[in-house]
PDB file of C-alpha atoms and ligand atoms in Angstrom:
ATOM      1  CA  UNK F   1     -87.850-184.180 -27.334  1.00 62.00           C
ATOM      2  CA  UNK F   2     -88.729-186.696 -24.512  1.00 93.00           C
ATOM      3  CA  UNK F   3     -87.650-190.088 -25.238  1.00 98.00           C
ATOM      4  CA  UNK F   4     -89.998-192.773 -23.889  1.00 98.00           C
ATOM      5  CA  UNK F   5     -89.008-196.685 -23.611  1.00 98.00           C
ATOM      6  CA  UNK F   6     -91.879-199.070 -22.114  1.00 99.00           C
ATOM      7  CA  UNK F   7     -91.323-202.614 -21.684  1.00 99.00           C
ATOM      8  CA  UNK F   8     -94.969-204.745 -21.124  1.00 98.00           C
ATOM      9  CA  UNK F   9     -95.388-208.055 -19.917  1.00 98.00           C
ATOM     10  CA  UNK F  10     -98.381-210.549 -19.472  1.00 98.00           C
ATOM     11  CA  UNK F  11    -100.894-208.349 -17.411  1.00 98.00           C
ATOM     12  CA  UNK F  12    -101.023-205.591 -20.705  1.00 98.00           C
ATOM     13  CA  UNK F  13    -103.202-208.762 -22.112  1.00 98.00           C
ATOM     14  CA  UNK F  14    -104.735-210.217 -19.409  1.00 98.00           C
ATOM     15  CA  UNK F  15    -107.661-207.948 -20.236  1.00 98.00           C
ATOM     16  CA  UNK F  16    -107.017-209.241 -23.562  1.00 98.00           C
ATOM     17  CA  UNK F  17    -108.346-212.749 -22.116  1.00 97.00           C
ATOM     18  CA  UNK F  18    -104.298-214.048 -22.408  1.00 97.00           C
ATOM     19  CA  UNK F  19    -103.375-215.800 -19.176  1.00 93.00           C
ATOM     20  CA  UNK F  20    -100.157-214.143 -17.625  1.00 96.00           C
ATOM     21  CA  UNK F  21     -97.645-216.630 -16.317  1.00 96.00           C
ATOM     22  CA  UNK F  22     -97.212-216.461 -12.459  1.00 95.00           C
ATOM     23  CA  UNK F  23    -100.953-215.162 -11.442  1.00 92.00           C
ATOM     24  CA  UNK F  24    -102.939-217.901  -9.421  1.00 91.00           C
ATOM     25  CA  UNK F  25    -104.133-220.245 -12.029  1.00 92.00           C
ATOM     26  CA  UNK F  26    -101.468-218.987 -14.662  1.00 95.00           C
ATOM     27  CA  UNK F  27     -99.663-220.612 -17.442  1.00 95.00           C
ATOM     28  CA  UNK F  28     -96.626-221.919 -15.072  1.00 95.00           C
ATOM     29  CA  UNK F  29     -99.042-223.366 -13.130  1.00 93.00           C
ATOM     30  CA  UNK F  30    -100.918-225.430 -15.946  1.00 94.00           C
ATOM     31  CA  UNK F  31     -97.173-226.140 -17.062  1.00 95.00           C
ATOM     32  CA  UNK F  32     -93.903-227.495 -16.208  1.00 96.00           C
ATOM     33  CA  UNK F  33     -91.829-224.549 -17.570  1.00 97.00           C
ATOM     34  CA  UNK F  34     -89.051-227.538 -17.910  1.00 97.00           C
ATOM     35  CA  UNK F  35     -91.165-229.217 -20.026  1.00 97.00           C
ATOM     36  CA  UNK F  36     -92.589-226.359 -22.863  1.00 98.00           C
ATOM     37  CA  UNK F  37     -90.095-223.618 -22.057  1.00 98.00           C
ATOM     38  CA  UNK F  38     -86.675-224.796 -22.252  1.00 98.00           C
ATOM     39  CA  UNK F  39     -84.868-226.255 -25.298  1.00 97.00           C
ATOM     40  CA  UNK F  40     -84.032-229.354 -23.590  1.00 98.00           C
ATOM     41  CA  UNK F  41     -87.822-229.906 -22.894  1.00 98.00           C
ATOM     42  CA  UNK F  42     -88.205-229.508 -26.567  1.00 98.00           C
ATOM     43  CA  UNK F  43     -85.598-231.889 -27.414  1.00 97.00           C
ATOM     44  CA  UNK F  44     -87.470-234.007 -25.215  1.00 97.00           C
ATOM     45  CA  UNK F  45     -91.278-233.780 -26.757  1.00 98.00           C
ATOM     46  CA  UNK F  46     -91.552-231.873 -29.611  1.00 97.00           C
ATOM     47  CA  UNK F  47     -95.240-232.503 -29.939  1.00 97.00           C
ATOM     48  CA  UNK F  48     -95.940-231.729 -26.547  1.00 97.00           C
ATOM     49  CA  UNK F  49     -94.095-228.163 -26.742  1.00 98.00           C
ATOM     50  CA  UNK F  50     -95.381-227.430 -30.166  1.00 98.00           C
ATOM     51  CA  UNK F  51     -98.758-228.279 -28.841  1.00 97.00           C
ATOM     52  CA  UNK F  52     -98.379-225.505 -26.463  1.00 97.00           C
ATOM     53  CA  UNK F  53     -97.326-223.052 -29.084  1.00 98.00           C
ATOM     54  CA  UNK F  54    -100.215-223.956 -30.778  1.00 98.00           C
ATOM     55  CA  UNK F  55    -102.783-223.139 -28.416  1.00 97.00           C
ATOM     56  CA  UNK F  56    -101.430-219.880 -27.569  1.00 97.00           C
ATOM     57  CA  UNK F  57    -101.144-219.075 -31.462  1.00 98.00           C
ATOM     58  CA  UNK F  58    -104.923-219.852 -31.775  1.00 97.00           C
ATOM     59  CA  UNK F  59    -105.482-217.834 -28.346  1.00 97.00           C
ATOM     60  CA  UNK F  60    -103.710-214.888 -29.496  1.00 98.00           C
ATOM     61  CA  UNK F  61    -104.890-214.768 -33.097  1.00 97.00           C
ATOM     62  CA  UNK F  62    -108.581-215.026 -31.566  1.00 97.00           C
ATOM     63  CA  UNK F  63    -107.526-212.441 -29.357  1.00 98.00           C
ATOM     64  CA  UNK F  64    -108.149-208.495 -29.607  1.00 98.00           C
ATOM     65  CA  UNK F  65    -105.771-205.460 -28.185  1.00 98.00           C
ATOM     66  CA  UNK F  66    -107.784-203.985 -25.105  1.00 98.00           C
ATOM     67  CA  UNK F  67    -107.456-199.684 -24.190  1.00 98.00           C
ATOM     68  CA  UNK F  68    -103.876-200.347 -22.487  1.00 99.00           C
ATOM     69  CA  UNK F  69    -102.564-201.442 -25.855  1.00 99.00           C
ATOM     70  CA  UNK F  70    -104.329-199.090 -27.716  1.00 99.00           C
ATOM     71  CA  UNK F  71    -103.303-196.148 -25.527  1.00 99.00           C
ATOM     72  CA  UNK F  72    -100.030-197.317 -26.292  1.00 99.00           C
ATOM     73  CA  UNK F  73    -100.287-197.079 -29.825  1.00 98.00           C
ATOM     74  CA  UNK F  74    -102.052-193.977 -29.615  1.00 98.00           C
ATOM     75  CA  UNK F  75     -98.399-192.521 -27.526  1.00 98.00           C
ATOM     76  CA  UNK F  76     -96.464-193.222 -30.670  1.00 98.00           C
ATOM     77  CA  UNK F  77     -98.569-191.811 -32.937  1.00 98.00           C
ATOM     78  CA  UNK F  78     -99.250-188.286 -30.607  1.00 98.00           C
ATOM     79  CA  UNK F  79     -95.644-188.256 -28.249  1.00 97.00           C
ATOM     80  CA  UNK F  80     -93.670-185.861 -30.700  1.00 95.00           C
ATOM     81  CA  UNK F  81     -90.681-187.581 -29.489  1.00 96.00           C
ATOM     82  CA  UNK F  82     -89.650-191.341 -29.801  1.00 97.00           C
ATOM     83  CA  UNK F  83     -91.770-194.099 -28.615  1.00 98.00           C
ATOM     84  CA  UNK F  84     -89.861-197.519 -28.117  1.00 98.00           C
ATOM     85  CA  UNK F  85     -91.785-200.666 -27.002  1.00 98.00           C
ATOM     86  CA  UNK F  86     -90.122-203.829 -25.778  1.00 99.00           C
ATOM     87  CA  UNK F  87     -92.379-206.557 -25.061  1.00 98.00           C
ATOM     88  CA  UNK F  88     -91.916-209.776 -23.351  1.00 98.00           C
ATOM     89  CA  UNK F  89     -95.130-211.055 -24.755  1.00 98.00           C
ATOM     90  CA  UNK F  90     -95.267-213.078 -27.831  1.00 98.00           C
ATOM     91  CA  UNK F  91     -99.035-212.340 -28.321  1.00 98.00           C
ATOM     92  CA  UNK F  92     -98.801-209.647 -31.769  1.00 98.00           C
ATOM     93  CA  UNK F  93    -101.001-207.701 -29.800  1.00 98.00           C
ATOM     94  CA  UNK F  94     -99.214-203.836 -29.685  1.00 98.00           C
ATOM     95  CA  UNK F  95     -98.952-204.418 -33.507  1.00 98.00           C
ATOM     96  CA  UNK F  96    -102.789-205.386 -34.007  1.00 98.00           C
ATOM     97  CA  UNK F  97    -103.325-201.874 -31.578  1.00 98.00           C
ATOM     98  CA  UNK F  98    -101.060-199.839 -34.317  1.00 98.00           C
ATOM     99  CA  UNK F  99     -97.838-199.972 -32.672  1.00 98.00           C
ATOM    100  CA  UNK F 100     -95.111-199.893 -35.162  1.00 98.00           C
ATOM    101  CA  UNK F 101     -91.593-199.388 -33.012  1.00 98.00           C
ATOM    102  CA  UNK F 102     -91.929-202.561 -31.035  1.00 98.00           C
ATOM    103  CA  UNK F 103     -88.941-205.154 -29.919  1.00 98.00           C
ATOM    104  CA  UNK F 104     -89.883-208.811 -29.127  1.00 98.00           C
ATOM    105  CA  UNK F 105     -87.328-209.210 -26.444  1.00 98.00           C
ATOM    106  CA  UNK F 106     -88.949-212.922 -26.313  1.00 98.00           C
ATOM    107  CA  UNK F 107     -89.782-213.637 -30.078  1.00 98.00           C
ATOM    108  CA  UNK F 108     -93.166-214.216 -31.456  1.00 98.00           C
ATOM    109  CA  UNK F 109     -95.988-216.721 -31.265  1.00 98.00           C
ATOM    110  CA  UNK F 110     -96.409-215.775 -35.608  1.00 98.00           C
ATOM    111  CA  UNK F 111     -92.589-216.972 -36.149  1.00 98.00           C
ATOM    112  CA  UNK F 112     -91.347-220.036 -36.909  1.00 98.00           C
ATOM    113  CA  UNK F 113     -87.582-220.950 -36.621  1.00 98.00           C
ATOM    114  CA  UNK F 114     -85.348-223.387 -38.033  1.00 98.00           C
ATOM    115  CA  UNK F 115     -82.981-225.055 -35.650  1.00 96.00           C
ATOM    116  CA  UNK F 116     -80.735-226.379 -38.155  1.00 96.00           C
ATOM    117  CA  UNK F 117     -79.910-223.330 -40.523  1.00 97.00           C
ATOM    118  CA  UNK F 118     -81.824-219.862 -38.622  1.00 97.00           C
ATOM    119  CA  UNK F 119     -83.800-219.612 -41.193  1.00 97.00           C
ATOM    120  CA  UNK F 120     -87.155-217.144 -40.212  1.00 98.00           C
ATOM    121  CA  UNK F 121     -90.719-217.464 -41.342  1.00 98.00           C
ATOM    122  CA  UNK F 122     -94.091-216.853 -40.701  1.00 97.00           C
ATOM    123  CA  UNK F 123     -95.462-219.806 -38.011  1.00 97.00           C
ATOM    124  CA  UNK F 124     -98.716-221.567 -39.828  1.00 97.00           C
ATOM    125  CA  UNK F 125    -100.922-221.599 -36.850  1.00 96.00           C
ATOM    126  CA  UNK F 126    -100.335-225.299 -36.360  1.00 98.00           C
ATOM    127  CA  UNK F 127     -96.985-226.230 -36.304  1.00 98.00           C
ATOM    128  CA  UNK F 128     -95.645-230.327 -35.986  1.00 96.00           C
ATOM    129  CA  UNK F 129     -91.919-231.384 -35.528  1.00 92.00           C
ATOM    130  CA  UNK F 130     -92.164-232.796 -38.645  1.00 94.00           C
ATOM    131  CA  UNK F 131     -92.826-229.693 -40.502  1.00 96.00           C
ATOM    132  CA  UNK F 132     -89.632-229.384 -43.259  1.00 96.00           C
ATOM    133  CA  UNK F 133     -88.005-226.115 -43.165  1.00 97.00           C
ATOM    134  CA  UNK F 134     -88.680-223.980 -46.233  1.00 97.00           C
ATOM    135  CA  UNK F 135     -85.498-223.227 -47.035  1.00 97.00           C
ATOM    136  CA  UNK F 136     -83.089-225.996 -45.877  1.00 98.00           C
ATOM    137  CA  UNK F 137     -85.722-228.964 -45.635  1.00 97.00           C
ATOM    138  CA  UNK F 138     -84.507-230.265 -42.127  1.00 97.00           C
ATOM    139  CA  UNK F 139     -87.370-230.990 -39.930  1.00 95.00           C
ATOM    140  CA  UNK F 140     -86.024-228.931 -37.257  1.00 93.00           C
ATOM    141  CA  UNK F 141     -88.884-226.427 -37.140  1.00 96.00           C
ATOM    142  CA  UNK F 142     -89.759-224.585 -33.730  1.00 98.00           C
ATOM    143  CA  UNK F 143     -91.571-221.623 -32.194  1.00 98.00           C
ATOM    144  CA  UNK F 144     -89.451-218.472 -32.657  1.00 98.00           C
ATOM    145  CA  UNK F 145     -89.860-217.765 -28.989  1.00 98.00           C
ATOM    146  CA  UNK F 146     -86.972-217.610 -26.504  1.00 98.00           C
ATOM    147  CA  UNK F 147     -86.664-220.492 -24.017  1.00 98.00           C
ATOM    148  CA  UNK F 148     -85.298-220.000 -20.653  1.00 97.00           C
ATOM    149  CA  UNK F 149     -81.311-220.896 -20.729  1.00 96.00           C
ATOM    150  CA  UNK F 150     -81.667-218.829 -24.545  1.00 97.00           C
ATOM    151  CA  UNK F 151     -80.787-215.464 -24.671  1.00 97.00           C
ATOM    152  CA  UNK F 152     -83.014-212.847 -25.641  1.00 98.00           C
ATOM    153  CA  UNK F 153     -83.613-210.954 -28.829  1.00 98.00           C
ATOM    154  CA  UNK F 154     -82.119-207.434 -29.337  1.00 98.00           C
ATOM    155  CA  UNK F 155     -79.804-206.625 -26.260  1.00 98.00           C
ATOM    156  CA  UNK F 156     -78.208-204.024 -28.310  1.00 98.00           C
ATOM    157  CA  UNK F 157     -80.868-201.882 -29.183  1.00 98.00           C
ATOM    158  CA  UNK F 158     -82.163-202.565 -25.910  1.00 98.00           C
ATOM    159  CA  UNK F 159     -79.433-201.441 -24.127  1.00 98.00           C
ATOM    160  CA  UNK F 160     -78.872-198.606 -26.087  1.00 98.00           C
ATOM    161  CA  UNK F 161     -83.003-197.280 -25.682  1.00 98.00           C
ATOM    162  CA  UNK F 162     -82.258-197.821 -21.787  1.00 98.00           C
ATOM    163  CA  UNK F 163     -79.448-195.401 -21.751  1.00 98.00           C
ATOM    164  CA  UNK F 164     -81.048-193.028 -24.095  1.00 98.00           C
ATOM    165  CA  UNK F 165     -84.484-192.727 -21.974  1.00 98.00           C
ATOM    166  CA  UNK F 166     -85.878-190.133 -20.267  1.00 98.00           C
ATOM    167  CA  UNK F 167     -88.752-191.972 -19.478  1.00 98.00           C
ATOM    168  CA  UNK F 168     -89.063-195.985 -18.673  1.00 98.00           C
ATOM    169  CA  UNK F 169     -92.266-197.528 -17.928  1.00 98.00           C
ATOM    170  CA  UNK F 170     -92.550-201.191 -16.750  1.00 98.00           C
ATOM    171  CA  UNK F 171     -96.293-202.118 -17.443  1.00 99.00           C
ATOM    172  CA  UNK F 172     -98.126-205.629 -16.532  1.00 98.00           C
ATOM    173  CA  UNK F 173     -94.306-207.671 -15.441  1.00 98.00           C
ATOM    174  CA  UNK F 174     -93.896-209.046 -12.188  1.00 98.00           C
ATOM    175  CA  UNK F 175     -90.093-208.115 -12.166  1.00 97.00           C
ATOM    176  CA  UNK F 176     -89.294-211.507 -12.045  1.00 96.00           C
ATOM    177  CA  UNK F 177     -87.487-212.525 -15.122  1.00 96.00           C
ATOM    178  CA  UNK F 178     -84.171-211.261 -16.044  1.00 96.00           C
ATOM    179  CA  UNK F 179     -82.661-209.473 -18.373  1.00 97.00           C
ATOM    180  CA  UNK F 180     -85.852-207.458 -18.471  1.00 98.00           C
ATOM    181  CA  UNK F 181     -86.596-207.546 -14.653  1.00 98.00           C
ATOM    182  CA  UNK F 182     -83.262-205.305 -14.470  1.00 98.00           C
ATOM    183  CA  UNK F 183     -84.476-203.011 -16.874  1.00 98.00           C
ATOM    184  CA  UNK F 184     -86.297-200.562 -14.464  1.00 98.00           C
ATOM    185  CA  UNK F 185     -82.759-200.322 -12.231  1.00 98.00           C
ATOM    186  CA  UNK F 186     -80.683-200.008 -15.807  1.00 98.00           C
ATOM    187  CA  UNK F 187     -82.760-197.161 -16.987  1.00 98.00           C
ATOM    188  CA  UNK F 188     -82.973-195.095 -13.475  1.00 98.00           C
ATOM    189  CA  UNK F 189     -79.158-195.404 -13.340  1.00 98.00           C
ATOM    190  CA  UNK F 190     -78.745-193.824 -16.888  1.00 97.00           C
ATOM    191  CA  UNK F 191     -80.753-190.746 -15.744  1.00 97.00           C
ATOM    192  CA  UNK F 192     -84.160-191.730 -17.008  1.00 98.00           C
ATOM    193  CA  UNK F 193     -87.867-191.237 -15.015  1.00 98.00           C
ATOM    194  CA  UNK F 194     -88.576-194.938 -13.827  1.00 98.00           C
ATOM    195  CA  UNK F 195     -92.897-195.774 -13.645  1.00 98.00           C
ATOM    196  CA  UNK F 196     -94.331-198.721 -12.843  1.00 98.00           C
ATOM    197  CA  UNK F 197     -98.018-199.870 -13.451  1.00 98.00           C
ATOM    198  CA  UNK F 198     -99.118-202.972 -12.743  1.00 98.00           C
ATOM    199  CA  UNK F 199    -102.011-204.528 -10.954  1.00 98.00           C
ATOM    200  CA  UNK F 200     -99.955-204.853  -7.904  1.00 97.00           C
ATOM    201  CA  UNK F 201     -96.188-204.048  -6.963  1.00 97.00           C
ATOM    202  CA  UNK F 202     -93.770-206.078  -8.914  1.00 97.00           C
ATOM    203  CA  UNK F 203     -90.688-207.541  -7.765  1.00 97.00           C
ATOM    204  CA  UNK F 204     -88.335-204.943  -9.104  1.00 97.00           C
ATOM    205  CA  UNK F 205     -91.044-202.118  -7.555  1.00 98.00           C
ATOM    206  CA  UNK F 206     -87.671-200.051  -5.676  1.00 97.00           C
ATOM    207  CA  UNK F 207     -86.260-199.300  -8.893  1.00 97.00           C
ATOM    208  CA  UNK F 208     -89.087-197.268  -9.939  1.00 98.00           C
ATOM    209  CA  UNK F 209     -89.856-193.558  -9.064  1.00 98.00           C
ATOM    210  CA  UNK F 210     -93.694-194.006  -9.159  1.00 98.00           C
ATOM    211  CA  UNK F 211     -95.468-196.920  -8.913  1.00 98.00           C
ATOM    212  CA  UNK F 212     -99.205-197.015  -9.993  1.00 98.00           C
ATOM    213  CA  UNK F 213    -101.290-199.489  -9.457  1.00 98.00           C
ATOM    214  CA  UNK F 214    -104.495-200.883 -10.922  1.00 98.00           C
ATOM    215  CA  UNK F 215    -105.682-202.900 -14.433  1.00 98.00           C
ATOM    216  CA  UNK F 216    -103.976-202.145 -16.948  1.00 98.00           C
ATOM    217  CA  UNK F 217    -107.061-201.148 -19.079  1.00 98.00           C
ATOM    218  CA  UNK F 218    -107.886-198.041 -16.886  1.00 98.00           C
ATOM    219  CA  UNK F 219    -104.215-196.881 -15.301  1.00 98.00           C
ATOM    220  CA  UNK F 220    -102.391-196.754 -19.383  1.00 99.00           C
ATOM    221  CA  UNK F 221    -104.647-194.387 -20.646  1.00 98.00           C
ATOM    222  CA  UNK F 222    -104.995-192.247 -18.252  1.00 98.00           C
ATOM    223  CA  UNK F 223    -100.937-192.124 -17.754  1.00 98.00           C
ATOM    224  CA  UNK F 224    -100.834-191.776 -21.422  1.00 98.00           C
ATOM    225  CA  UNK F 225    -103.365-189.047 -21.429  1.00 98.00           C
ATOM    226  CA  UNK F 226    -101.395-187.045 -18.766  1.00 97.00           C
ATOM    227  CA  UNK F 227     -98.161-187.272 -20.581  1.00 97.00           C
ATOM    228  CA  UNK F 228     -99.640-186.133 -24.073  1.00 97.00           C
ATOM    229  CA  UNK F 229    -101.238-183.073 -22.158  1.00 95.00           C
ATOM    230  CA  UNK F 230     -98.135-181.959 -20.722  1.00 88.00           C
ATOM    231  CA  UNK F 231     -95.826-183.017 -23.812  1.00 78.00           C
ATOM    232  CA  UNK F 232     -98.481-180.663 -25.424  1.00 73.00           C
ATOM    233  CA  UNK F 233     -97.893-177.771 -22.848  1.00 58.00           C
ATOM    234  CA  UNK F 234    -101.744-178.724 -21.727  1.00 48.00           C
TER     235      UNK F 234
HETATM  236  P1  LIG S 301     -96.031-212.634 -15.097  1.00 70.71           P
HETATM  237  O1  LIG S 301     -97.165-213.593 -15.198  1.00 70.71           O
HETATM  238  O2  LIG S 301     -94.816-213.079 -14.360  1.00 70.71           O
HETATM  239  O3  LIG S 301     -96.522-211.285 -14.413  1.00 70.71           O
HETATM  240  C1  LIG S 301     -97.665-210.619 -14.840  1.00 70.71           C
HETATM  241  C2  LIG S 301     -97.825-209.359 -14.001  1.00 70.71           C
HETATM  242  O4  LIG S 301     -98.956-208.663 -14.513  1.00 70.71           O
HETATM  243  C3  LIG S 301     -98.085-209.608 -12.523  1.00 70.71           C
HETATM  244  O5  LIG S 301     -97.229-208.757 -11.738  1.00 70.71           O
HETATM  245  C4  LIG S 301     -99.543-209.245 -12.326  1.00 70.71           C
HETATM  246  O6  LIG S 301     -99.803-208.660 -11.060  1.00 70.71           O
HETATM  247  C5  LIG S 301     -99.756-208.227 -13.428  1.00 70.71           C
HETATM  248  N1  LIG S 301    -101.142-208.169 -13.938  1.00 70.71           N
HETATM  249  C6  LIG S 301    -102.056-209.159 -14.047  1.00 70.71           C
HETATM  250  N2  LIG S 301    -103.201-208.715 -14.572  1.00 70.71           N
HETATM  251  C7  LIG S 301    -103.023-207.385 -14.808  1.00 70.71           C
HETATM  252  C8  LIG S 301    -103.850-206.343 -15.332  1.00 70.71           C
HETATM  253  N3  LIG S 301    -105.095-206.569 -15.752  1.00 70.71           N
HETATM  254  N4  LIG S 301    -103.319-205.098 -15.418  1.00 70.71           N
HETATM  255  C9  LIG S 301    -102.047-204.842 -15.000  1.00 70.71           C
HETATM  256  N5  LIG S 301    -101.233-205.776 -14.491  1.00 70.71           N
HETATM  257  C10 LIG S 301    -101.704-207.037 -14.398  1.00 70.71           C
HETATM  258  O7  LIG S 301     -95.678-212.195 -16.603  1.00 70.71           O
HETATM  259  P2  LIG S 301     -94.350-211.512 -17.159  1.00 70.71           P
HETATM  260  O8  LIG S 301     -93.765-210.576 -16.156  1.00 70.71           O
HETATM  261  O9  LIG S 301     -94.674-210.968 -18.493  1.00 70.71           O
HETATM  262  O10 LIG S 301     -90.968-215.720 -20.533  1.00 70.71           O
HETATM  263  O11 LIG S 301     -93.396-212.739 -17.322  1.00 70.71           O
HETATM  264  C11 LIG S 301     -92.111-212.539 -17.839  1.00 70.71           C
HETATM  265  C12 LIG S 301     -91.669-213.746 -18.628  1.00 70.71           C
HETATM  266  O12 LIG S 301     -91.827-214.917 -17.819  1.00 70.71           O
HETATM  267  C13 LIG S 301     -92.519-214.062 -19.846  1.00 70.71           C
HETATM  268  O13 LIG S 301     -92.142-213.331 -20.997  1.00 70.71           O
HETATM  269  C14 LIG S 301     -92.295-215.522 -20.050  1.00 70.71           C
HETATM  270  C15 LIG S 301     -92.454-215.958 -18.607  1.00 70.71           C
HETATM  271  O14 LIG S 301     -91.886-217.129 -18.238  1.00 70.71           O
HETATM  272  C16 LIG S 301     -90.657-216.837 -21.228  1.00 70.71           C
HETATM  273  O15 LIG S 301     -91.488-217.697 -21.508  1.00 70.71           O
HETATM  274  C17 LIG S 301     -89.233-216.917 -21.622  1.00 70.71           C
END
């Protein structure tokens, strides 16, 4: 049965009312990635970069899935064969949709992550660089996001979905951030069907077989739709 792998970036919640990073008016340019994106920013200003954090915790939490989420969730729970979702965003939102099989390639906005032991937890929605760990008691606390110069979460289940897909879709990434931006290229090489939706073409756009274009809201169900109907024999 037809393996499916789908990685989503900002524009799948731009609907949601989430900024996305590098449209006009975005995130990076409200921001000095430098200064809340990197670890040496944090070791800089705490406060400043867990002030970030904290706004786009209280964003997301007040924040809803839209159709493109929910016609995502909808895949897994109708594709007869596997569904995998890996998700740059750090929003929660697939999971608040119903989507169960979902890798944060980029962590989570709900985590929180000590930087003197590893230890994991659930973020309170305001976090402070004073905040003791729960486990080790070193105020070391921070986001459980990834930070550019970090790696990313999961490469080996990643990898391994890539090579096992028959179908990759890029939806709502401008192709612009690696490892995932390669992830379109990776997939077609392994033998997979490569689709990209997105509001306009992406940087990575030539690795993809199809490109369609168009909000994300209206262009993921309806490509959702079409491949339940023919998964079906419809
Ligand atoms: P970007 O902000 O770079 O790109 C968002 C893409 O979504 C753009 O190509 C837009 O054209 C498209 N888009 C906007 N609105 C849309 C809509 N309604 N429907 C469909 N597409 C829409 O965001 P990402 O590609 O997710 O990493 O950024 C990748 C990574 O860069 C993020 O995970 C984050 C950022 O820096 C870290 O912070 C480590």
């Amino acid at each position: 049965m037809e393996k499916i792998v789908i990685l989503t970036g900002a524009g799948i919640s731009a609907e949601s009312g989430l900024g996305t990073f590098r449209d006009e008016g975005g995130l990076w340019a409200q921001h000095a990635i430098e200064d809340v994106a990197t670890p040496e920013g944090f070791a800089r200003n705490p406060q400043l970069v867990h002030g970030f954090y904290n706004a786009r915790r209280a964003q997301a939490a007040d924040a809803t899935p839209n159709p493109a989420h929910d016609a995502l969730a909808r895949l897994e729970a109708e594709h007869k064969g596997e569904v995998l979702l890996i998700t740059q965003n750090v929003d929660g939102l697939h999971e608040k949709a119903g989507s169960r099989h979902v890798l944060h390639m980029h962590g989570e906005l709900a985590g929180a992550l000590c930087q003197a032991c590893g230890d994991r937890w659930e973020a309170p929605l305001v976090m402070s660089p004073d905040d003791p760990c729960p486990s080790c008691g070193t105020a070391a606390t921070r986001p459980d996001v990834v930070w550019f110069g970090e790696f990313p979460y999961h490469p080996d289940k990643t990898e391994e979905a890539l090579a096992e897909a028959d179908l990759f879709a890029a939806i709502g990434t401008s192709g612009q951030v690696y490892p995932a931006a390669a992830f379109g290229q990776m997939a077609r090489e392994m033998g997979a069907h490569t689709v990209e939706l997105n509001l306009e073409p992406s940087a990575a756009s030539q690795d993809f077989h199809e490109c369609r274009l168009g909000k994300a809201s209206l262009i993921v169900p309806t490509w959702v739709d079409e491949i339940l109907s023919m998964s079906s024999g419809g």
